[in-house]
Amino acid sequence: MLQDVIDIIDDYCTSHDIFYDQPLSPNTLLIADLGLTSVDFVSIFQKCQALKDDRLSFIRLVMPVEGQYVSDLSIGELSDYILKQSDLRNTGPREGTEPYTSGSEIAVDESKYKHSLFAGSQFADFKALIQKTTFKDPCPFNTGYQLVFVLSSPRSGSTLLQRMLDQHPDIESPEELHLLHYDTYAQRHAALIQDETKHLLGGTVRLRARVNGLSIEESSLIEANFIKHEEPVLNFFLEIDGNFSKQYLVDKTPSYAYSKTTLERISAQFPQARFIYLVRHPSAVVKSLIDSQLQDIIPFTRRYIDDASAIPEMIWALCNENIQSILPGLDSSRLHYVSYEDLVMDPTEAMISILHFLQLPFHPACVNPYGANQNPQIETNEYAGDLKFFLENKVANERADAWKGFSSLHPLSLVSKELMRNIPFYGA
């Protein structure tokens, strides 16, 4: 097993131009010695899946204690984990060995989750950091396929829902597209080209390549030309129209919900589109934002100079307030609510309801995007979405209530409570 893992990492480093001076060994550290990123970790873990017949979960390797990610991993630790997890799945724990322990069985320091409740004036200052864009072409826009927009805050389970929908033969549900905050490809490129966000530019390249039968290189050249000539981003939906063979295209880009004007543009310009409002309990979102440190790479949150501990909850409130502001303008036939908790606790019922809303027949593969016939692997060492999806081997229903074990996460600000009253799953 150890040599197999070393070979996988060596091949990966070679193909991605990652150089190292010393021979790989059990003690080689993936971050300190090889400089790998979280995307590299996930890509390597996916390749390691081929070493075993059954798909393994890597969650307990990278998060052995609930809410606490490891700071680094050695090749030996990765190899040992695969062997131990295989033994547990096949025969149960061997005598004299200790299985990996769940976070609920270990005392956890929850001080990291302590956060200040925010007042309305603080929330107003936070919202003022969002750039209010004026879009050039508000005219209605139609395609030969139907668009479905998943509206949610970050860390609400949108990547899980996206992958579940993508298993249906009539739905194309790709990674995040990050198109509709901008008028042109040039604006989009300028906004996202920084190191911490440039991976968000790749979703359109990969979807164009897949739908139009191009190589990634060919698609990248097309996109570079669109950037150079400041082509409208809306052209993307037209350039794939001729070869698009499915009934629906899903655009799940949580950052759309940061901007009320972006959501208003979407609802106005796509009059035939359908909307799935995906909600998750704000305390769960706060926990996930803190665990992932996502706020550290969101440009407008870094400009907030007041109490930073309030930012995760304000992100949830901002997104849900913006989403709720456009709902009165949507016909009920175009809107469907789904909660993250229902999605993971009863995925069959949740998917039956979603597919009924889309007027599609139920497809069993949608319930388990990790099934034997599915391909959950990421296509490249860049990915626009939640990488945690790829560490699991099943829809993890224990994630629904993981936040409840931390008392620091229970208090919520009045703004969040008011917004929750407007959501069917959490209303008073």
PDB file of N, CA, C and O in Angstrom, residues 225-286:
ATOM      1  N   ASN A 225      -9.889  34.746 -25.723  1.00  0.00           N
ATOM      2  CA  ASN A 225     -10.305  35.669 -26.788  1.00  0.00           C
ATOM      3  C   ASN A 225     -11.512  36.502 -26.349  1.00  0.00           C
ATOM      4  O   ASN A 225     -11.590  37.700 -26.651  1.00  0.00           O
ATOM      5  N   PHE A 226     -12.434  35.880 -25.612  1.00  0.00           N
ATOM      6  CA  PHE A 226     -13.595  36.615 -25.094  1.00  0.00           C
ATOM      7  C   PHE A 226     -13.166  37.688 -24.102  1.00  0.00           C
ATOM      8  O   PHE A 226     -13.740  38.783 -24.062  1.00  0.00           O
ATOM      9  N   ILE A 227     -12.166  37.369 -23.302  1.00  0.00           N
ATOM     10  CA  ILE A 227     -11.642  38.356 -22.348  1.00  0.00           C
ATOM     11  C   ILE A 227     -11.014  39.530 -23.102  1.00  0.00           C
ATOM     12  O   ILE A 227     -11.280  40.697 -22.802  1.00  0.00           O
ATOM     13  N   LYS A 228     -10.201  39.203 -24.090  1.00  0.00           N
ATOM     14  CA  LYS A 228      -9.502  40.235 -24.865  1.00  0.00           C
ATOM     15  C   LYS A 228     -10.480  41.200 -25.532  1.00  0.00           C
ATOM     16  O   LYS A 228     -10.255  42.421 -25.561  1.00  0.00           O
ATOM     17  N   HIS A 229     -11.575  40.642 -26.063  1.00  0.00           N
ATOM     18  CA  HIS A 229     -12.516  41.466 -26.834  1.00  0.00           C
ATOM     19  C   HIS A 229     -13.718  41.914 -25.995  1.00  0.00           C
ATOM     20  O   HIS A 229     -14.687  42.457 -26.554  1.00  0.00           O
ATOM     21  N   GLU A 230     -13.629  41.684 -24.690  1.00  0.00           N
ATOM     22  CA  GLU A 230     -14.659  42.144 -23.756  1.00  0.00           C
ATOM     23  C   GLU A 230     -16.056  41.682 -24.175  1.00  0.00           C
ATOM     24  O   GLU A 230     -17.028  42.448 -24.182  1.00  0.00           O
ATOM     25  N   GLU A 231     -16.155  40.401 -24.501  1.00  0.00           N
ATOM     26  CA  GLU A 231     -17.433  39.831 -24.901  1.00  0.00           C
ATOM     27  C   GLU A 231     -18.377  39.753 -23.700  1.00  0.00           C
ATOM     28  O   GLU A 231     -17.943  39.550 -22.559  1.00  0.00           O
ATOM     29  N   PRO A 232     -19.692  39.874 -23.916  1.00  0.00           N
ATOM     30  CA  PRO A 232     -20.658  39.758 -22.815  1.00  0.00           C
ATOM     31  C   PRO A 232     -20.668  38.343 -22.236  1.00  0.00           C
ATOM     32  O   PRO A 232     -20.599  37.364 -22.992  1.00  0.00           O
ATOM     33  N   VAL A 233     -20.764  38.238 -20.924  1.00  0.00           N
ATOM     34  CA  VAL A 233     -20.787  36.911 -20.300  1.00  0.00           C
ATOM     35  C   VAL A 233     -22.047  36.141 -20.682  1.00  0.00           C
ATOM     36  O   VAL A 233     -22.046  34.896 -20.701  1.00  0.00           O
ATOM     37  N   LEU A 234     -23.131  36.838 -21.002  1.00  0.00           N
ATOM     38  CA  LEU A 234     -24.362  36.152 -21.387  1.00  0.00           C
ATOM     39  C   LEU A 234     -24.181  35.299 -22.638  1.00  0.00           C
ATOM     40  O   LEU A 234     -24.933  34.338 -22.853  1.00  0.00           O
ATOM     41  N   ASN A 235     -23.180  35.625 -23.456  1.00  0.00           N
ATOM     42  CA  ASN A 235     -22.931  34.825 -24.653  1.00  0.00           C
ATOM     43  C   ASN A 235     -22.583  33.385 -24.328  1.00  0.00           C
ATOM     44  O   ASN A 235     -22.731  32.496 -25.184  1.00  0.00           O
ATOM     45  N   PHE A 236     -22.106  33.142 -23.106  1.00  0.00           N
ATOM     46  CA  PHE A 236     -21.763  31.767 -22.739  1.00  0.00           C
ATOM     47  C   PHE A 236     -22.968  30.845 -22.900  1.00  0.00           C
ATOM     48  O   PHE A 236     -22.840  29.719 -23.409  1.00  0.00           O
ATOM     49  N   PHE A 237     -24.129  31.313 -22.456  1.00  0.00           N
ATOM     50  CA  PHE A 237     -25.325  30.472 -22.512  1.00  0.00           C
ATOM     51  C   PHE A 237     -25.756  30.204 -23.952  1.00  0.00           C
ATOM     52  O   PHE A 237     -26.375  29.175 -24.240  1.00  0.00           O
ATOM     53  N   LEU A 238     -25.412  31.124 -24.866  1.00  0.00           N
ATOM     54  CA  LEU A 238     -25.743  30.926 -26.273  1.00  0.00           C
ATOM     55  C   LEU A 238     -24.736  30.018 -26.978  1.00  0.00           C
ATOM     56  O   LEU A 238     -25.120  29.212 -27.833  1.00  0.00           O
ATOM     57  N   GLU A 239     -23.448  30.143 -26.635  1.00  0.00           N
ATOM     58  CA  GLU A 239     -22.438  29.380 -27.362  1.00  0.00           C
ATOM     59  C   GLU A 239     -22.522  27.889 -27.087  1.00  0.00           C
ATOM     60  O   GLU A 239     -22.033  27.082 -27.875  1.00  0.00           O
ATOM     61  N   ILE A 240     -23.137  27.496 -25.961  1.00  0.00           N
ATOM     62  CA  ILE A 240     -23.318  26.058 -25.700  1.00  0.00           C
ATOM     63  C   ILE A 240     -24.702  25.578 -26.124  1.00  0.00           C
ATOM     64  O   ILE A 240     -24.975  24.370 -26.091  1.00  0.00           O
ATOM     65  N   ASP A 241     -25.562  26.502 -26.536  1.00  0.00           N
ATOM     66  CA  ASP A 241     -26.963  26.148 -26.822  1.00  0.00           C
ATOM     67  C   ASP A 241     -27.081  25.124 -27.940  1.00  0.00           C
ATOM     68  O   ASP A 241     -27.852  24.163 -27.847  1.00  0.00           O
ATOM     69  N   GLY A 242     -26.310  25.303 -29.010  1.00  0.00           N
ATOM     70  CA  GLY A 242     -26.455  24.430 -30.162  1.00  0.00           C
ATOM     71  C   GLY A 242     -26.118  22.973 -29.893  1.00  0.00           C
ATOM     72  O   GLY A 242     -26.679  22.071 -30.515  1.00  0.00           O
ATOM     73  N   ASN A 243     -25.203  22.734 -28.960  1.00  0.00           N
ATOM     74  CA  ASN A 243     -24.783  21.360 -28.666  1.00  0.00           C
ATOM     75  C   ASN A 243     -25.347  20.831 -27.350  1.00  0.00           C
ATOM     76  O   ASN A 243     -25.036  19.699 -26.969  1.00  0.00           O
ATOM     77  N   PHE A 244     -26.144  21.636 -26.685  1.00  0.00           N
ATOM     78  CA  PHE A 244     -26.656  21.225 -25.370  1.00  0.00           C
ATOM     79  C   PHE A 244     -27.769  20.199 -25.565  1.00  0.00           C
ATOM     80  O   PHE A 244     -28.783  20.477 -26.215  1.00  0.00           O
ATOM     81  N   SER A 245     -27.592  19.012 -25.010  1.00  0.00           N
ATOM     82  CA  SER A 245     -28.506  17.907 -25.293  1.00  0.00           C
ATOM     83  C   SER A 245     -29.465  17.591 -24.153  1.00  0.00           C
ATOM     84  O   SER A 245     -30.320  16.712 -24.291  1.00  0.00           O
ATOM     85  N   LYS A 246     -29.347  18.294 -23.045  1.00  0.00           N
ATOM     86  CA  LYS A 246     -30.194  17.984 -21.897  1.00  0.00           C
ATOM     87  C   LYS A 246     -31.271  19.049 -21.728  1.00  0.00           C
ATOM     88  O   LYS A 246     -31.229  20.106 -22.347  1.00  0.00           O
ATOM     89  N   GLN A 247     -32.223  18.763 -20.850  1.00  0.00           N
ATOM     90  CA  GLN A 247     -33.343  19.682 -20.681  1.00  0.00           C
ATOM     91  C   GLN A 247     -32.987  20.869 -19.802  1.00  0.00           C
ATOM     92  O   GLN A 247     -33.446  21.984 -20.036  1.00  0.00           O
ATOM     93  N   TYR A 248     -32.153  20.626 -18.775  1.00  0.00           N
ATOM     94  CA  TYR A 248     -31.853  21.660 -17.798  1.00  0.00           C
ATOM     95  C   TYR A 248     -30.350  21.886 -17.660  1.00  0.00           C
ATOM     96  O   TYR A 248     -29.559  20.937 -17.713  1.00  0.00           O
ATOM     97  N   LEU A 249     -29.994  23.156 -17.434  1.00  0.00           N
ATOM     98  CA  LEU A 249     -28.654  23.535 -16.995  1.00  0.00           C
ATOM     99  C   LEU A 249     -28.785  24.198 -15.633  1.00  0.00           C
ATOM    100  O   LEU A 249     -29.546  25.159 -15.480  1.00  0.00           O
ATOM    101  N   VAL A 250     -28.047  23.688 -14.657  1.00  0.00           N
ATOM    102  CA  VAL A 250     -28.077  24.231 -13.304  1.00  0.00           C
ATOM    103  C   VAL A 250     -26.890  25.175 -13.122  1.00  0.00           C
ATOM    104  O   VAL A 250     -25.757  24.829 -13.432  1.00  0.00           O
ATOM    105  N   ASP A 251     -27.175  26.370 -12.639  1.00  0.00           N
ATOM    106  CA  ASP A 251     -26.115  27.309 -12.243  1.00  0.00           C
ATOM    107  C   ASP A 251     -26.203  27.462 -10.734  1.00  0.00           C
ATOM    108  O   ASP A 251     -27.114  28.093 -10.211  1.00  0.00           O
ATOM    109  N   LYS A 252     -25.263  26.858 -10.051  1.00  0.00           N
ATOM    110  CA  LYS A 252     -25.230  26.988  -8.590  1.00  0.00           C
ATOM    111  C   LYS A 252     -23.960  27.772  -8.247  1.00  0.00           C
ATOM    112  O   LYS A 252     -22.852  27.264  -8.268  1.00  0.00           O
ATOM    113  N   THR A 253     -24.124  29.039  -8.022  1.00  0.00           N
ATOM    114  CA  THR A 253     -23.016  29.917  -7.670  1.00  0.00           C
ATOM    115  C   THR A 253     -23.435  30.689  -6.424  1.00  0.00           C
ATOM    116  O   THR A 253     -24.119  31.719  -6.532  1.00  0.00           O
ATOM    117  N   PRO A 254     -23.073  30.218  -5.227  1.00  0.00           N
ATOM    118  CA  PRO A 254     -23.563  30.863  -4.005  1.00  0.00           C
ATOM    119  C   PRO A 254     -23.244  32.352  -3.906  1.00  0.00           C
ATOM    120  O   PRO A 254     -24.010  33.108  -3.298  1.00  0.00           O
ATOM    121  N   SER A 255     -22.153  32.783  -4.517  1.00  0.00           N
ATOM    122  CA  SER A 255     -21.780  34.195  -4.391  1.00  0.00           C
ATOM    123  C   SER A 255     -22.777  35.126  -5.066  1.00  0.00           C
ATOM    124  O   SER A 255     -22.786  36.330  -4.786  1.00  0.00           O
ATOM    125  N   TYR A 256     -23.641  34.613  -5.957  1.00  0.00           N
ATOM    126  CA  TYR A 256     -24.681  35.471  -6.515  1.00  0.00           C
ATOM    127  C   TYR A 256     -25.504  36.120  -5.405  1.00  0.00           C
ATOM    128  O   TYR A 256     -25.974  37.243  -5.542  1.00  0.00           O
ATOM    129  N   ALA A 257     -25.701  35.394  -4.317  1.00  0.00           N
ATOM    130  CA  ALA A 257     -26.558  35.883  -3.229  1.00  0.00           C
ATOM    131  C   ALA A 257     -25.904  36.992  -2.413  1.00  0.00           C
ATOM    132  O   ALA A 257     -26.574  37.603  -1.576  1.00  0.00           O
ATOM    133  N   TYR A 258     -24.622  37.276  -2.635  1.00  0.00           N
ATOM    134  CA  TYR A 258     -24.009  38.419  -1.965  1.00  0.00           C
ATOM    135  C   TYR A 258     -24.612  39.732  -2.459  1.00  0.00           C
ATOM    136  O   TYR A 258     -24.583  40.734  -1.746  1.00  0.00           O
ATOM    137  N   SER A 259     -25.112  39.746  -3.682  1.00  0.00           N
ATOM    138  CA  SER A 259     -25.521  40.983  -4.343  1.00  0.00           C
ATOM    139  C   SER A 259     -26.998  40.958  -4.695  1.00  0.00           C
ATOM    140  O   SER A 259     -27.442  40.132  -5.511  1.00  0.00           O
ATOM    141  N   LYS A 260     -27.748  41.870  -4.134  1.00  0.00           N
ATOM    142  CA  LYS A 260     -29.167  41.986  -4.456  1.00  0.00           C
ATOM    143  C   LYS A 260     -29.353  42.339  -5.924  1.00  0.00           C
ATOM    144  O   LYS A 260     -30.253  41.817  -6.600  1.00  0.00           O
ATOM    145  N   THR A 261     -28.496  43.231  -6.455  1.00  0.00           N
ATOM    146  CA  THR A 261     -28.635  43.631  -7.855  1.00  0.00           C
ATOM    147  C   THR A 261     -28.355  42.465  -8.802  1.00  0.00           C
ATOM    148  O   THR A 261     -28.973  42.364  -9.867  1.00  0.00           O
ATOM    149  N   THR A 262     -27.432  41.571  -8.435  1.00  0.00           N
ATOM    150  CA  THR A 262     -27.183  40.386  -9.265  1.00  0.00           C
ATOM    151  C   THR A 262     -28.408  39.484  -9.286  1.00  0.00           C
ATOM    152  O   THR A 262     -28.812  38.983 -10.350  1.00  0.00           O
ATOM    153  N   LEU A 263     -29.029  39.263  -8.139  1.00  0.00           N
ATOM    154  CA  LEU A 263     -30.226  38.419  -8.082  1.00  0.00           C
ATOM    155  C   LEU A 263     -31.375  39.054  -8.846  1.00  0.00           C
ATOM    156  O   LEU A 263     -32.142  38.359  -9.526  1.00  0.00           O
ATOM    157  N   GLU A 264     -31.511  40.372  -8.758  1.00  0.00           N
ATOM    158  CA  GLU A 264     -32.560  41.058  -9.514  1.00  0.00           C
ATOM    159  C   GLU A 264     -32.312  40.926 -11.015  1.00  0.00           C
ATOM    160  O   GLU A 264     -33.259  40.747 -11.802  1.00  0.00           O
ATOM    161  N   ARG A 265     -31.063  40.996 -11.408  1.00  0.00           N
ATOM    162  CA  ARG A 265     -30.730  40.809 -12.831  1.00  0.00           C
ATOM    163  C   ARG A 265     -31.122  39.407 -13.288  1.00  0.00           C
ATOM    164  O   ARG A 265     -31.721  39.244 -14.366  1.00  0.00           O
ATOM    165  N   ILE A 266     -30.771  38.398 -12.500  1.00  0.00           N
ATOM    166  CA  ILE A 266     -31.053  37.015 -12.876  1.00  0.00           C
ATOM    167  C   ILE A 266     -32.558  36.794 -13.012  1.00  0.00           C
ATOM    168  O   ILE A 266     -33.036  36.210 -13.996  1.00  0.00           O
ATOM    169  N   SER A 267     -33.323  37.257 -12.025  1.00  0.00           N
ATOM    170  CA  SER A 267     -34.771  37.023 -12.065  1.00  0.00           C
ATOM    171  C   SER A 267     -35.428  37.764 -13.220  1.00  0.00           C
ATOM    172  O   SER A 267     -36.423  37.299 -13.788  1.00  0.00           O
ATOM    173  N   ALA A 268     -34.869  38.927 -13.607  1.00  0.00           N
ATOM    174  CA  ALA A 268     -35.447  39.701 -14.705  1.00  0.00           C
ATOM    175  C   ALA A 268     -35.013  39.189 -16.074  1.00  0.00           C
ATOM    176  O   ALA A 268     -35.818  39.134 -17.016  1.00  0.00           O
ATOM    177  N   GLN A 269     -33.753  38.799 -16.202  1.00  0.00           N
ATOM    178  CA  GLN A 269     -33.226  38.432 -17.521  1.00  0.00           C
ATOM    179  C   GLN A 269     -33.530  36.992 -17.917  1.00  0.00           C
ATOM    180  O   GLN A 269     -33.429  36.650 -19.104  1.00  0.00           O
ATOM    181  N   PHE A 270     -33.905  36.173 -16.972  1.00  0.00           N
ATOM    182  CA  PHE A 270     -34.199  34.768 -17.287  1.00  0.00           C
ATOM    183  C   PHE A 270     -35.628  34.460 -16.848  1.00  0.00           C
ATOM    184  O   PHE A 270     -35.860  33.772 -15.848  1.00  0.00           O
ATOM    185  N   PRO A 271     -36.608  34.966 -17.600  1.00  0.00           N
ATOM    186  CA  PRO A 271     -38.012  34.848 -17.178  1.00  0.00           C
ATOM    187  C   PRO A 271     -38.540  33.421 -17.188  1.00  0.00           C
ATOM    188  O   PRO A 271     -39.578  33.150 -16.574  1.00  0.00           O
ATOM    189  N   GLN A 272     -37.854  32.514 -17.859  1.00  0.00           N
ATOM    190  CA  GLN A 272     -38.296  31.118 -17.899  1.00  0.00           C
ATOM    191  C   GLN A 272     -37.533  30.247 -16.899  1.00  0.00           C
ATOM    192  O   GLN A 272     -37.830  29.050 -16.770  1.00  0.00           O
ATOM    193  N   ALA A 273     -36.568  30.827 -16.214  1.00  0.00           N
ATOM    194  CA  ALA A 273     -35.737  30.027 -15.299  1.00  0.00           C
ATOM    195  C   ALA A 273     -36.523  29.582 -14.084  1.00  0.00           C
ATOM    196  O   ALA A 273     -37.503  30.213 -13.669  1.00  0.00           O
ATOM    197  N   ARG A 274     -36.046  28.505 -13.499  1.00  0.00           N
ATOM    198  CA  ARG A 274     -36.584  28.018 -12.224  1.00  0.00           C
ATOM    199  C   ARG A 274     -35.540  28.249 -11.140  1.00  0.00           C
ATOM    200  O   ARG A 274     -34.342  28.330 -11.417  1.00  0.00           O
ATOM    201  N   PHE A 275     -36.032  28.321  -9.900  1.00  0.00           N
ATOM    202  CA  PHE A 275     -35.165  28.648  -8.778  1.00  0.00           C
ATOM    203  C   PHE A 275     -35.365  27.646  -7.646  1.00  0.00           C
ATOM    204  O   PHE A 275     -36.507  27.360  -7.260  1.00  0.00           O
ATOM    205  N   ILE A 276     -34.254  27.131  -7.156  1.00  0.00           N
ATOM    206  CA  ILE A 276     -34.275  26.275  -5.963  1.00  0.00           C
ATOM    207  C   ILE A 276     -33.642  27.074  -4.833  1.00  0.00           C
ATOM    208  O   ILE A 276     -32.462  27.437  -4.914  1.00  0.00           O
ATOM    209  N   TYR A 277     -34.422  27.368  -3.819  1.00  0.00           N
ATOM    210  CA  TYR A 277     -33.925  28.088  -2.648  1.00  0.00           C
ATOM    211  C   TYR A 277     -33.461  27.056  -1.630  1.00  0.00           C
ATOM    212  O   TYR A 277     -34.265  26.406  -0.972  1.00  0.00           O
ATOM    213  N   LEU A 278     -32.150  26.892  -1.553  1.00  0.00           N
ATOM    214  CA  LEU A 278     -31.543  25.917  -0.644  1.00  0.00           C
ATOM    215  C   LEU A 278     -31.160  26.629   0.649  1.00  0.00           C
ATOM    216  O   LEU A 278     -30.383  27.587   0.630  1.00  0.00           O
ATOM    217  N   VAL A 279     -31.702  26.167   1.749  1.00  0.00           N
ATOM    218  CA  VAL A 279     -31.442  26.815   3.032  1.00  0.00           C
ATOM    219  C   VAL A 279     -30.815  25.820   4.010  1.00  0.00           C
ATOM    220  O   VAL A 279     -31.052  24.611   3.936  1.00  0.00           O
ATOM    221  N   ARG A 280     -30.012  26.368   4.890  1.00  0.00           N
ATOM    222  CA  ARG A 280     -29.406  25.590   5.965  1.00  0.00           C
ATOM    223  C   ARG A 280     -29.449  26.436   7.231  1.00  0.00           C
ATOM    224  O   ARG A 280     -29.357  27.667   7.162  1.00  0.00           O
ATOM    225  N   HIS A 281     -29.589  25.791   8.359  1.00  0.00           N
ATOM    226  CA  HIS A 281     -29.682  26.531   9.618  1.00  0.00           C
ATOM    227  C   HIS A 281     -28.485  27.464   9.756  1.00  0.00           C
ATOM    228  O   HIS A 281     -27.351  27.067   9.493  1.00  0.00           O
ATOM    229  N   PRO A 282     -28.722  28.732  10.138  1.00  0.00           N
ATOM    230  CA  PRO A 282     -27.606  29.686  10.201  1.00  0.00           C
ATOM    231  C   PRO A 282     -26.471  29.256  11.120  1.00  0.00           C
ATOM    232  O   PRO A 282     -25.302  29.529  10.821  1.00  0.00           O
ATOM    233  N   SER A 283     -26.779  28.582  12.218  1.00  0.00           N
ATOM    234  CA  SER A 283     -25.705  28.146  13.120  1.00  0.00           C
ATOM    235  C   SER A 283     -24.807  27.114  12.456  1.00  0.00           C
ATOM    236  O   SER A 283     -23.591  27.100  12.671  1.00  0.00           O
ATOM    237  N   ALA A 284     -25.394  26.258  11.617  1.00  0.00           N
ATOM    238  CA  ALA A 284     -24.601  25.274  10.882  1.00  0.00           C
ATOM    239  C   ALA A 284     -23.718  25.956   9.851  1.00  0.00           C
ATOM    240  O   ALA A 284     -22.560  25.564   9.644  1.00  0.00           O
ATOM    241  N   VAL A 285     -24.254  26.985   9.193  1.00  0.00           N
ATOM    242  CA  VAL A 285     -23.468  27.724   8.201  1.00  0.00           C
ATOM    243  C   VAL A 285     -22.326  28.471   8.884  1.00  0.00           C
ATOM    244  O   VAL A 285     -21.195  28.498   8.383  1.00  0.00           O
ATOM    245  N   VAL A 286     -22.612  29.082  10.042  1.00  0.00           N
ATOM    246  CA  VAL A 286     -21.561  29.778  10.789  1.00  0.00           C
ATOM    247  C   VAL A 286     -20.433  28.809  11.122  1.00  0.00           C
ATOM    248  O   VAL A 286     -19.245  29.122  10.924  1.00  0.00           O
TER     249      VAL A 286
END
